[in-house]
Amino acid sequence: MSMQITAQNFEANAKKALKDPNLRKAMQIIGGPMASRRVETARELPEFEALRDEGVKIKTHVLKHIDLYLEKFEQQLTARGGKLHWCRTSREARETILALCRSRNAKLVTKGKSMVTEEIGLNAFLEEHGITPVETDLGEYIIQLAQEPPSHIIGPALHKTREQVAELFEEHHPDYELPNVPGVKAGPRSTEPQVLVTEARSVLRDTYFKADVGITGANFLIAETGATVIVTNEGNGDLTQSLPKMHIAVSSIEKVIPNLEDLSTILRILARSATGQEMSCYTTLSCGPKRPEDKDGPEEFHVVLVDNGRSEMLGTELEPLLRCIRCGACMNNCPVYHSVGGHAYGWVYPGPIGAALDPHMIGLETARHLPNASTFCGKCEEVCPMRIPLPDIMRWWREQAHEKQITPPLQRWGIEAWAFAAKNPWLYRLGARVAIGLLNLLGKDKGKFTSLPLVGGWTDGRDFPAPQSGSTFMSQYKKKGQKSGVTK
Amino acid sequence: MTSRDRIFATLRAGLKHTVDDPARPAAVAERINRRTPNLVPQRAQIPHAEQVALFTAKVEALTVTVDSVPAEQDVPGKVADYLARHNLPSQLRVAPDPLLQNLPWSERPMLQVDYGPGRSQDLVSVTPAFAGIAETGTLMLHSSATTPTTLHFVPDHHIVVMKESQITGSLEDAFARLRDKLGTADKSAAENWPRTVNFVTGPSRTADIEGVPVLGAHGPRRLHIVLIADGTP
Ligand code: SF4
């Protein structure tokens, strides 16, 4: 589903989200266990903070020489038999990918998870041109069935409950039969995640083998070897890229890093920050098509590198955003994201990274509310493995909007009052309800403050478990497993 | 102007005056070819015997099962035991790798062994690994004529046969070993780089439904390691 931009309706989106009970449940998972897993694995590695500094150093260095690193990457990739396609805009990227698919007469395309393909609106475009893209990451598959955009950059369907997933599966694979019991229909669908995962696994199995082209993203581009790197847990990205005759990796220019030592460093902070794992299940380096002696792998390997405005960020206040490794920690720890969920942001990148990045990518006019979607609590910067000054960048955007007179006058005034409350910890600690009361007093006219970003339902969404306690993925898994008898 | 030219022109404009610094290309080349690791966690910098213990503990914590055997000839028996334990049929799809081809499979006549890449009907694969990384319990595997990568992802059960001497401390150690193996007299490691390098840390998993951890998403549901105790390299 290509993404309709609704960022301009942030306030309405947010109000609607605050009334959605399913979303409330989902946000407790993100703010609870997801955030606390990060804290635990980070605590188990004494060097974690120092590794963050190293990561920042690597990315900062690359940005000073990004032209040269990209040239080296291209040279190495080409020497290994891969082909690099430079695309300035979303449109150019879509058309390049379509032409590649057509060169293989592709009808069916499997896709690994890729935020850049969401950004360029690839799926809808391929469909319009008679090519069926099938998302294979479980979360992406679920939202593709639901025809919804992702709500989180690493857990795109976390806003869906297990009941909603079961309903979608019932609707889309009504003839699904329980594995190992031929001829027996599943009957009323179980809502157990284990059962639903097995269903998606068996439904997608054939698709991997039938697909003409496999499209994945890439978390990193390695200048030393010309390899692209994907980091996943499900193994879908690897099936997607190793079975079809053509593999297209879609990525963006800021993902280049110098060498394998730098990859090692950044991998140590990526999974810990994202899911609280020490290492994601599968980290795969891809470098060119199958070699003449290989028994499997794609015959063609293409890398589509998208700029889409990133090059313009270099040398500006926005440059630190180019360090982002898309781990999702900033949203897992953001009180505003916890309140309104990902869809309210109205574009591909939600949460603090979206609030800082989207105004550049879709225009400040459209995304003007997003930099206000902040309490300036500073948590996002605190957890960001790349130490990106997200609150500063949001503040900068607000100044830009203010200067350009983009925000309506009423709201401009309101934001200042809100910012005053948020900046004064004593006031903030009293809780938003009190703060709103105080602001109401200050503002005299009650009506004014209901137009403040988030104020409408702020108090409903505020009480989330702080991400200090909880349990790791494996201890959770073991607990679950013993209950349903899947592990020993 | 091509898109490539325009992207580079914008990037160079963003670099401002630093773009003209004549030292940049040499600095970048040096940085790429530098082989010194950045910060490596203490936990990876331990003697080999401790690396083996850490590797085993880490993979077991990820639900991977490990059978230690004293010698290569004991491997087929352990593989047969694994199949029996999980009620699996006796067909094995095996990587056409010298280590595996030379195992005494015929001592276990029940086992049906054939060699080649992974196919949709294959339930169990047996492959070698290039290295085991103690720091995180990660396997490093790579593509080659004798190690098709579909065997790492398609079957439900992935059995890895490796030696203790292949266990390293850190990711960087494993990369250094791969560079050593690939580099030849006339070509650098990068020039001989394989199509793909796979790091595998436990069986396939997902937490995409309500954040609930579930194993066996799209890749192997189970991972089993037969570890040959050949001592320290
Ligand atoms: S801004 Fe930082 S925390 Fe947020 S996704 Fe990017 S790297 Fe992760």
XYZ file of C-alpha atoms and ligand atoms in Angstrom:
729
model
C 0.000 0.000 0.000
C 1.585 3.200 -1.016
C 1.502 5.888 1.506
C -1.065 8.638 1.460
C 0.475 11.546 3.256
C -1.736 12.589 6.165
C 0.891 14.411 8.205
C -0.988 17.670 7.700
C -3.833 16.172 9.759
C -1.633 15.244 12.684
C -3.927 16.671 15.330
C -7.024 14.917 14.023
C -5.047 11.713 13.524
C -3.755 11.938 17.071
C -7.180 12.512 18.577
C -8.585 9.525 16.737
C -5.652 7.392 17.821
C -6.140 8.268 21.469
C -9.609 6.751 21.381
C -8.499 3.472 19.774
C -8.369 0.766 22.482
C -6.379 -1.651 20.274
C -3.755 0.954 19.787
C -3.539 1.567 23.536
C -2.745 -2.117 24.027
C -0.124 -2.080 21.281
C 1.564 1.001 22.665
C 1.914 -0.662 26.051
C 3.950 -3.380 24.367
C 6.202 -0.875 22.636
C 6.682 1.319 25.680
C 6.956 -1.687 27.988
C 8.773 -4.854 26.953
C 10.273 -3.465 23.733
C 11.857 -0.522 25.461
C 12.988 -2.537 28.497
C 14.695 -5.223 26.406
C 16.986 -2.526 25.092
C 17.910 -1.457 28.604
C 18.710 -5.009 29.670
C 20.958 -6.016 26.779
C 22.721 -2.675 26.937
C 23.377 -3.242 30.617
C 24.916 -6.631 29.878
C 27.571 -5.032 27.678
C 29.803 -2.729 29.729
C 31.179 -1.153 26.552
C 27.750 -0.205 25.190
C 28.077 3.553 25.750
C 31.619 3.613 24.381
C 30.436 1.654 21.343
C 27.785 4.291 20.718
C 30.543 6.891 20.655
C 32.474 4.764 18.177
C 29.393 4.453 16.010
C 28.900 8.207 15.988
C 32.560 8.641 15.089
C 32.306 6.278 12.136
C 29.197 7.893 10.709
C 30.494 11.420 11.269
C 33.696 10.526 9.471
C 31.799 8.972 6.553
C 29.658 12.066 6.135
C 32.799 14.161 5.673
C 33.839 11.954 2.763
C 30.581 10.466 1.627
C 31.244 11.174 -2.047
C 34.479 9.187 -1.965
C 32.977 6.303 0.001
C 30.087 6.028 -2.427
C 32.494 6.018 -5.363
C 34.511 3.252 -3.786
C 31.370 1.262 -3.044
C 30.244 1.592 -6.648
C 33.632 0.568 -7.956
C 33.763 -2.563 -5.786
C 30.159 -3.531 -6.473
C 30.683 -3.192 -10.211
C 33.884 -5.219 -10.080
C 31.934 -8.061 -8.411
C 29.362 -8.028 -11.223
C 26.657 -5.964 -9.528
C 25.002 -2.915 -11.050
C 24.381 0.356 -9.261
C 21.457 2.620 -10.203
C 21.553 6.181 -8.864
C 18.120 7.697 -8.340
C 17.560 11.291 -7.302
C 13.831 11.039 -6.726
C 11.200 8.522 -5.679
C 9.809 8.554 -9.153
C 13.123 7.758 -10.745
C 13.619 4.904 -8.272
C 10.176 3.447 -8.980
C 10.725 3.584 -12.707
C 14.181 2.060 -12.455
C 12.825 -0.846 -10.424
C 9.891 -1.332 -12.797
C 12.232 -1.430 -15.797
C 14.406 -4.021 -14.038
C 11.361 -6.172 -13.253
C 10.146 -5.895 -16.836
C 13.532 -6.936 -18.168
C 12.793 -10.317 -16.556
C 9.120 -10.322 -17.556
C 8.339 -10.383 -13.881
C 4.766 -10.991 -12.709
C 5.474 -11.877 -9.099
C 7.949 -10.104 -6.849
C 8.808 -11.057 -3.274
C 9.880 -8.288 -0.934
C 11.940 -8.218 2.207
C 11.323 -5.387 4.628
C 12.487 -2.045 3.276
C 11.557 1.403 4.562
C 13.013 3.030 1.451
C 10.541 1.125 -0.740
C 7.766 2.473 1.525
C 9.242 5.932 1.123
C 9.174 5.729 -2.674
C 5.696 4.127 -2.774
C 6.905 1.101 -4.695
C 4.156 -1.452 -4.104
C 1.240 0.551 -5.481
C 3.332 1.515 -8.489
C 4.257 -2.068 -9.313
C 0.630 -3.136 -8.929
C -0.525 -0.397 -11.295
C 1.841 -1.873 -13.828
C 0.638 -5.431 -13.532
C 3.303 -6.756 -11.183
C 2.296 -8.327 -7.872
C 4.583 -7.486 -4.960
C 4.287 -9.802 -1.954
C 5.676 -8.600 1.355
C 7.334 -11.488 3.197
C 8.308 -9.961 6.541
C 5.436 -11.019 8.804
C 4.613 -7.483 9.940
C 4.786 -6.104 6.408
C 2.678 -9.022 5.144
C -0.004 -8.264 7.741
C -0.235 -4.597 6.826
C -0.186 -5.414 3.134
C -3.268 -7.597 3.682
C -4.847 -4.825 5.733
C -3.845 -2.224 3.120
C -2.303 -0.028 5.766
C 0.998 1.779 6.021
C 3.552 0.670 8.642
C 3.140 2.174 12.092
C 6.673 1.487 13.331
C 9.940 1.259 11.422
C 10.931 -2.134 12.778
C 7.566 -3.569 13.827
C 5.267 -2.335 11.070
C 2.145 -4.179 12.325
C 2.577 -3.737 16.055
C -0.632 -1.692 16.099
C -2.622 -4.815 15.189
C -3.955 -7.189 17.837
C -3.720 -10.953 17.423
C -7.489 -11.047 16.867
C -7.193 -8.567 14.004
C -4.396 -10.620 12.455
C -6.476 -13.806 12.722
C -9.387 -12.037 11.026
C -7.175 -10.832 8.197
C -5.823 -14.343 7.677
C -9.352 -15.778 7.665
C -10.325 -13.269 5.011
C -7.251 -13.704 2.829
C -6.497 -17.394 3.116
C -9.866 -18.961 3.876
C -8.748 -22.303 2.428
C -5.671 -22.565 4.563
C -5.276 -26.070 5.898
C -3.489 -27.005 9.048
C -0.051 -28.259 8.129
C 0.417 -32.013 8.426
C -3.329 -32.605 8.396
C -4.218 -32.723 4.699
C -7.838 -32.104 3.920
C -8.657 -30.789 7.356
C -9.522 -27.122 7.517
C -8.245 -25.156 10.409
C -11.732 -24.428 11.677
C -12.140 -21.363 13.845
C -8.829 -19.651 13.673
C -6.598 -19.688 16.686
C -5.375 -16.276 17.740
C -2.153 -17.714 19.196
C 0.807 -15.896 17.624
C 2.632 -19.240 17.213
C -0.235 -20.624 15.118
C -0.570 -17.432 13.063
C 3.158 -17.351 12.366
C 3.023 -20.970 11.151
C 0.148 -20.066 8.860
C 2.017 -17.142 7.297
C 5.089 -19.329 6.921
C 3.281 -22.026 4.991
C 1.217 -19.605 2.898
C 4.331 -17.735 1.735
C 6.536 -20.777 1.160
C 5.631 -21.349 -2.504
C 5.740 -17.655 -3.275
C 9.459 -17.519 -2.515
C 10.125 -20.198 -5.120
C 7.744 -18.784 -7.732
C 8.891 -15.160 -7.563
C 10.668 -13.730 -10.610
C 12.435 -10.985 -8.688
C 13.323 -10.508 -5.016
C 13.507 -6.983 -3.604
C 15.135 -6.213 -0.242
C 16.398 -3.138 1.507
C 19.934 -2.661 2.814
C 20.946 -1.401 6.234
C 24.560 -0.815 5.210
C 26.718 -0.511 2.096
C 30.320 -1.548 2.606
C 32.857 0.406 0.590
C 35.635 -2.126 1.220
C 33.896 -5.045 -0.513
C 30.959 -3.543 -2.429
C 28.497 -5.562 -0.325
C 25.023 -4.565 0.842
C 23.917 -5.758 4.260
C 20.487 -6.739 5.542
C 19.709 -7.356 9.207
C 16.587 -9.416 9.909
C 15.130 -11.973 12.286
C 12.733 -14.010 10.204
C 14.918 -15.274 7.365
C 12.421 -13.916 4.828
C 14.944 -11.457 3.429
C 17.377 -14.267 2.696
C 14.757 -16.438 0.987
C 13.678 -13.351 -0.972
C 17.149 -12.623 -2.237
C 18.539 -16.099 -2.816
C 15.732 -17.891 -4.695
C 14.657 -15.593 -7.614
C 16.814 -14.961 -10.677
C 17.170 -11.269 -9.884
C 17.891 -9.540 -6.590
C 17.306 -5.801 -6.275
C 18.540 -4.142 -3.077
C 16.900 -0.749 -2.576
C 18.738 1.560 -0.240
C 19.773 5.154 0.287
C 23.055 6.982 -0.015
C 23.743 7.649 3.680
C 24.039 3.920 4.443
C 27.627 3.608 3.226
C 30.333 2.692 5.780
C 34.052 2.115 5.246
C 34.808 -1.495 6.122
C 33.990 -4.713 7.942
C 35.403 -3.494 11.245
C 32.981 -0.575 11.129
C 30.146 -2.957 10.344
C 31.115 -5.025 13.395
C 30.987 -1.967 15.646
C 27.638 -0.723 14.409
C 26.032 -4.182 14.506
C 26.782 -4.280 18.241
C 24.633 -1.228 18.867
C 21.960 -1.781 16.210
C 20.237 -4.934 17.458
C 20.598 -3.955 21.107
C 18.947 -0.609 20.412
C 16.263 -2.036 18.134
C 14.960 -5.251 19.674
C 17.243 -5.712 22.653
C 18.948 -8.679 20.998
C 22.722 -8.967 21.094
C 22.658 -9.733 17.405
C 19.688 -10.035 15.107
C 19.086 -13.544 13.883
C 20.320 -13.023 10.329
C 22.896 -10.511 9.160
C 23.626 -11.061 5.488
C 26.225 -9.463 3.247
C 25.386 -9.596 -0.476
C 27.964 -8.881 -3.090
C 27.214 -9.351 -6.763
C 25.313 -12.129 -8.544
C 26.000 -15.858 -8.178
C 29.505 -16.801 -9.171
C 29.923 -19.196 -12.125
C 30.689 -22.088 -9.774
C 27.862 -21.345 -7.279
C 24.931 -23.763 -7.073
C 22.360 -21.136 -6.101
C 21.775 -17.407 -5.853
C 20.470 -14.730 -8.249
C 21.868 -14.328 -11.751
C 21.575 -10.554 -11.508
C 22.291 -8.250 -8.590
C 21.183 -4.624 -8.692
C 21.494 -1.903 -6.098
C 19.053 0.998 -6.414
C 20.444 3.899 -4.399
C 17.895 6.568 -3.624
C 18.775 10.145 -2.726
C 15.324 11.693 -2.303
C 16.657 14.880 -0.733
C 19.291 13.320 1.523
C 22.229 14.909 -0.286
C 20.725 18.325 0.463
C 20.932 17.664 4.191
C 24.714 17.530 4.156
C 26.285 20.641 5.665
C 22.980 21.775 7.223
C 21.366 21.534 10.661
C 19.842 18.283 9.440
C 23.127 16.523 8.732
C 23.128 14.503 11.990
C 19.955 12.760 10.777
C 22.079 11.079 8.121
C 23.678 9.060 10.933
C 20.356 7.323 11.654
C 20.500 3.517 11.459
C 16.693 3.134 11.660
C 16.710 1.153 14.884
C 13.407 2.482 16.214
C 14.672 3.109 19.760
C 13.576 6.752 19.630
C 9.940 5.783 19.034
C 10.027 2.918 21.532
C 10.962 5.479 24.150
C 8.865 8.462 23.058
C 5.887 9.470 25.241
C 4.221 11.172 22.290
C 4.590 8.103 20.052
C 3.215 5.998 22.927
C 0.188 8.273 23.062
C -0.702 8.571 19.398
C 0.948 5.603 17.665
C 2.749 5.613 14.352
C -0.076 6.282 11.922
C -0.888 9.682 13.405
C 2.405 11.043 12.077
C 0.971 10.549 8.625
C 4.040 9.490 6.725
C 6.547 6.625 6.453
C 8.821 7.626 9.346
C 6.969 8.147 12.637
C 8.186 9.026 16.102
C 11.031 11.420 16.877
C 13.047 10.465 13.793
C 9.970 11.183 11.661
C 9.285 14.460 13.430
C 12.835 15.538 12.586
C 13.103 14.050 9.101
C 9.643 14.215 7.534
C 9.455 18.034 7.241
C 12.497 17.849 4.980
C 11.192 14.960 2.928
C 7.541 15.902 2.457
C 7.814 19.640 3.071
C 7.451 21.738 6.189
C 4.054 22.977 5.074
C 2.640 19.437 5.119
C 4.572 18.177 8.127
C 4.395 21.365 10.186
C 2.720 19.677 13.162
C 5.281 16.930 13.540
C 8.132 18.921 15.136
C 5.585 19.995 17.752
C 4.815 16.384 18.603
C 7.299 16.463 21.410
C 7.427 17.058 25.130
C 11.136 17.800 24.853
C 11.740 15.199 27.532
C 14.976 14.313 25.747
C 14.474 10.559 25.976
C 14.882 10.030 22.220
C 18.312 11.588 22.141
C 19.258 9.687 25.273
C 18.503 6.293 23.692
C 19.518 7.054 20.096
C 22.560 4.864 19.420
C 23.847 7.518 17.022
C 23.277 10.297 19.573
C 21.294 12.342 17.075
C 20.134 15.607 18.707
C 16.514 14.962 17.782
C 14.954 17.555 20.137
C 17.302 20.259 18.831
C 16.359 19.443 15.269
C 12.666 19.539 16.124
C 13.204 22.922 17.788
C 15.000 24.130 14.701
C 12.066 23.098 12.541
C 9.676 24.940 14.825
C 11.750 28.063 14.448
C 11.702 27.614 10.702
C 7.943 27.222 10.706
C 7.594 30.211 12.979
C 9.803 32.376 10.806
C 8.042 31.338 7.653
C 4.707 31.982 9.383
C 3.617 28.503 8.481
C 1.703 27.728 11.646
C -1.653 29.422 12.134
C -1.409 32.319 14.624
C -3.587 30.726 17.286
C -1.460 27.665 17.342
C 1.765 29.617 17.356
C 0.764 31.201 20.566
C -0.337 27.893 22.025
C 2.905 26.174 21.262
C 4.864 28.746 23.162
C 2.776 28.209 26.260
C 3.026 24.480 25.894
C 6.759 24.701 25.432
C 6.985 26.766 28.585
C 5.247 24.012 30.511
C 7.323 21.298 28.947
C 10.587 23.097 29.572
C 9.941 23.585 33.259
C 10.425 20.239 34.932
C 8.462 21.142 38.050
C 5.481 21.949 35.948
C 6.005 18.918 33.805
C 6.213 16.629 36.827
C 2.918 17.857 38.116
C 1.529 16.001 35.204
C -0.078 17.097 32.049
C -3.532 17.469 33.543
C -2.323 20.111 35.925
C -0.255 21.678 33.197
C -3.250 21.937 30.971
C -5.226 23.473 33.786
C -2.507 26.000 34.313
C -2.263 26.741 30.656
C -5.996 27.146 30.558
C -5.737 29.708 33.305
C -3.004 31.488 31.467
C -4.915 31.361 28.260
C -8.263 32.229 29.872
C -10.109 30.872 26.867
C -10.401 27.129 27.202
C -10.972 26.662 23.528
C -7.493 27.752 22.697
C -5.824 24.887 24.418
C -7.803 22.111 22.926
C -6.105 22.989 19.687
C -2.725 22.328 21.208
C -0.978 19.345 19.833
C -1.848 16.274 21.889
C -3.466 18.067 24.757
C -6.834 16.514 23.989
C -5.909 13.076 25.141
C -2.522 13.552 26.625
C -3.516 12.416 30.082
C -5.138 9.200 28.821
C -2.018 8.142 27.092
C 0.540 9.182 29.603
C 0.772 6.338 32.062
C 3.147 3.898 30.529
C 5.525 1.629 32.341
C 8.959 3.121 32.383
C 11.371 1.024 30.382
C 13.602 -0.066 33.230
C 12.289 -3.498 34.104
C 10.969 -6.382 32.103
C 12.624 -9.331 30.553
C 14.736 -10.260 27.607
C 13.472 -11.790 24.404
C 14.678 -15.234 25.380
C 13.298 -15.297 28.883
C 9.962 -14.166 27.447
C 10.222 -16.776 24.761
C 10.944 -19.497 27.258
C 8.020 -18.518 29.407
C 5.731 -18.555 26.384
C 7.264 -21.701 25.035
C 6.735 -23.727 28.170
C 3.109 -22.755 28.172
C 2.460 -23.842 24.637
C 4.973 -26.688 24.623
C 7.197 -25.488 21.805
C 10.505 -25.537 23.555
C 12.528 -27.735 25.762
C 23.766 15.785 -16.240
C 22.940 12.279 -15.089
C 21.282 11.597 -11.749
C 24.582 10.288 -10.519
C 26.300 13.550 -11.415
C 23.604 15.598 -9.769
C 23.692 13.593 -6.551
C 27.474 13.940 -6.360
C 27.288 17.648 -7.174
C 24.845 18.196 -4.298
C 26.941 16.126 -1.917
C 30.096 18.044 -2.822
C 28.307 21.342 -2.421
C 27.269 20.218 1.062
C 30.860 19.384 1.961
C 31.735 23.026 1.256
C 35.398 23.993 1.341
C 36.554 20.625 2.728
C 35.828 19.060 -0.636
C 39.019 20.514 -2.092
C 41.292 19.077 0.572
C 43.850 17.055 -1.433
C 44.439 14.706 1.508
C 40.912 13.279 1.382
C 41.345 10.411 -1.120
C 44.393 9.052 0.684
C 42.662 9.333 4.054
C 39.653 7.427 2.752
C 41.783 4.716 1.156
C 43.720 4.346 4.388
C 40.528 4.153 6.425
C 39.027 1.456 4.186
C 42.168 -0.647 4.200
C 42.884 -0.216 7.881
C 42.616 -3.605 9.510
C 42.619 -2.516 13.122
C 39.331 -3.151 14.860
C 37.489 -0.369 16.652
C 36.531 -1.088 20.251
C 36.120 -4.847 20.793
C 34.227 -5.859 23.955
C 36.261 -7.509 26.689
C 33.988 -10.509 26.674
C 35.340 -11.480 23.241
C 38.993 -11.156 24.222
C 39.473 -14.421 26.084
C 41.549 -17.596 25.613
C 40.283 -20.102 23.054
C 38.989 -22.638 25.582
C 36.835 -19.922 27.150
C 35.658 -18.833 23.707
C 34.382 -22.358 23.104
C 32.545 -22.329 26.424
C 31.069 -18.871 25.774
C 30.018 -19.797 22.247
C 28.251 -22.902 23.534
C 26.513 -21.017 26.318
C 25.410 -18.234 23.958
C 23.947 -20.518 21.294
C 22.204 -22.672 23.890
C 20.582 -19.564 25.341
C 19.112 -19.021 21.869
C 17.558 -22.553 21.930
C 20.267 -23.981 19.654
C 21.211 -27.547 20.630
C 24.860 -28.626 20.646
C 26.365 -32.132 20.466
C 30.081 -32.290 21.166
C 31.907 -35.200 19.558
C 35.543 -36.262 19.906
C 36.119 -36.923 16.210
C 34.696 -36.557 12.705
C 33.632 -40.175 12.465
C 31.159 -39.630 15.313
C 29.140 -37.046 13.372
C 26.754 -39.309 11.388
C 25.651 -41.029 14.599
C 24.826 -37.700 16.241
C 22.933 -36.555 13.157
C 20.919 -39.799 13.182
C 20.161 -39.281 16.886
C 18.941 -35.741 16.155
C 16.557 -37.008 13.461
C 15.240 -39.704 15.797
C 14.794 -37.224 18.634
C 12.618 -35.005 16.462
C 10.765 -37.794 14.655
C 12.174 -36.689 11.330
C 12.456 -38.747 8.154
C 15.976 -39.936 7.357
C 16.605 -37.806 4.245
C 19.389 -35.274 4.533
C 20.238 -32.531 2.061
C 23.949 -31.973 2.559
C 26.348 -29.298 1.352
C 28.805 -30.824 -1.157
C 31.694 -29.831 1.062
C 34.790 -32.048 1.471
C 34.464 -32.226 5.268
C 30.901 -33.502 4.986
C 31.441 -35.710 1.948
C 34.215 -37.557 3.737
C 32.160 -38.410 6.797
C 31.397 -42.119 7.216
C 27.694 -41.760 6.393
C 27.547 -45.395 5.209
C 27.985 -46.555 8.792
C 24.434 -45.333 9.272
C 22.683 -47.114 6.389
C 19.310 -45.682 7.406
C 20.400 -42.173 6.429
C 19.695 -41.076 2.851
C 22.283 -38.475 2.013
C 22.238 -36.361 -1.111
C 24.189 -33.267 -1.983
C 23.115 -29.929 -3.474
C 21.330 -26.631 -2.822
C 18.158 -26.362 -0.718
C 14.820 -27.288 -2.330
C 11.302 -26.736 -1.060
C 10.882 -30.409 -0.145
C 14.019 -30.545 2.015
C 13.247 -30.805 5.712
C 16.777 -31.143 7.070
C 20.039 -29.666 5.811
C 23.571 -30.372 6.947
C 26.204 -27.718 6.254
C 29.636 -26.700 7.443
C 30.259 -23.246 8.908
C 33.169 -20.939 8.330
C 33.412 -19.704 11.916
C 31.607 -19.512 15.218
C 31.655 -16.196 17.074
C 31.728 -16.566 20.850
C 30.735 -12.983 21.675
C 27.131 -13.486 20.572
C 26.815 -17.187 19.682
C 26.804 -16.362 15.989
C 27.656 -18.676 13.089
C 29.441 -17.259 10.064
C 28.744 -19.067 6.791
C 29.413 -18.046 3.222
C 28.501 -19.070 -0.285
C 30.851 -21.069 -2.488
C 30.693 -23.929 -4.972
C 30.536 -26.356 -2.062
C 28.334 -24.351 0.306
C 25.052 -23.271 -1.337
C 23.324 -20.741 0.901
C 19.762 -21.931 0.291
C 20.642 -24.786 2.679
C 20.916 -22.181 5.449
C 17.389 -20.834 4.980
C 14.995 -23.205 3.204
C 14.834 -26.367 5.393
C 12.976 -26.567 8.701
C 16.031 -27.965 10.463
C 19.556 -26.749 9.910
C 22.351 -28.943 11.252
C 25.795 -27.359 11.281
C 28.936 -29.477 11.531
C 31.955 -27.505 12.690
C 35.192 -27.771 14.643
C 36.103 -26.114 17.913
C 39.149 -24.585 16.215
C 36.733 -22.552 14.061
C 35.428 -20.680 17.079
C 36.692 -17.104 17.407
C 36.127 -14.377 19.972
C 34.693 -11.451 18.043
C 33.088 -10.534 14.737
C 36.325 -8.820 13.797
C 38.299 -12.040 14.405
C 35.940 -13.894 12.082
C 36.260 -11.252 9.349
C 40.047 -11.339 9.689
C 40.000 -15.108 9.196
C 37.789 -14.769 6.132
C 40.115 -12.158 4.621
C 43.051 -14.515 5.256
C 41.275 -17.376 3.575
C 40.115 -15.391 0.540
C 43.214 -13.351 -0.187
C 45.486 -14.955 -2.781
C 48.870 -14.018 -4.214
C 47.353 -12.104 -7.121
C 43.996 -11.019 -5.703
C 42.845 -9.257 -2.558
C 40.198 -10.734 -0.279
C 37.713 -8.136 -1.571
C 38.315 -9.288 -5.136
C 37.620 -12.894 -4.164
C 34.695 -11.989 -1.938
C 31.855 -14.557 -2.034
C 28.385 -13.669 -3.270
C 27.061 -13.791 0.237
C 28.222 -14.042 3.840
C 25.589 -15.123 6.360
C 25.720 -14.502 10.073
C 23.214 -16.720 11.820
C 22.354 -16.151 15.477
C 19.843 -18.765 16.577
C 16.829 -20.079 14.687
C 14.445 -17.861 12.705
C 12.136 -15.791 14.876
C 9.635 -12.960 14.874
C 7.896 -10.730 17.385
C 5.662 -9.030 14.834
C 2.368 -10.056 16.433
C 1.878 -8.136 19.672
C 5.602 -8.308 20.340
C 5.277 -11.980 21.349
C 8.481 -13.877 20.565
C 7.856 -16.871 18.287
C 10.476 -19.123 16.724
C 10.341 -20.471 13.178
C 9.105 -17.507 11.141
C 10.432 -18.145 7.618
C 13.880 -19.618 8.093
C 14.821 -22.783 10.009
C 12.717 -23.549 13.056
C 15.582 -25.331 14.728
C 19.314 -25.044 14.598
C 21.582 -27.850 15.792
C 25.373 -27.831 15.991
C 27.629 -30.877 15.988
C 30.897 -29.611 17.386
C 34.047 -31.633 16.739
C 36.522 -31.264 19.608
C 39.721 -30.733 17.652
C 41.227 -28.402 20.235
C 42.793 -25.020 19.756
C 43.940 -23.853 16.308
S 17.051 8.536 15.204
Fe 18.400 7.257 16.460
S 16.989 6.088 17.765
Fe 15.746 6.928 16.092
S 15.733 5.307 14.544
Fe 17.453 6.674 14.051
S 19.245 5.754 15.054
Fe 17.438 4.820 15.970
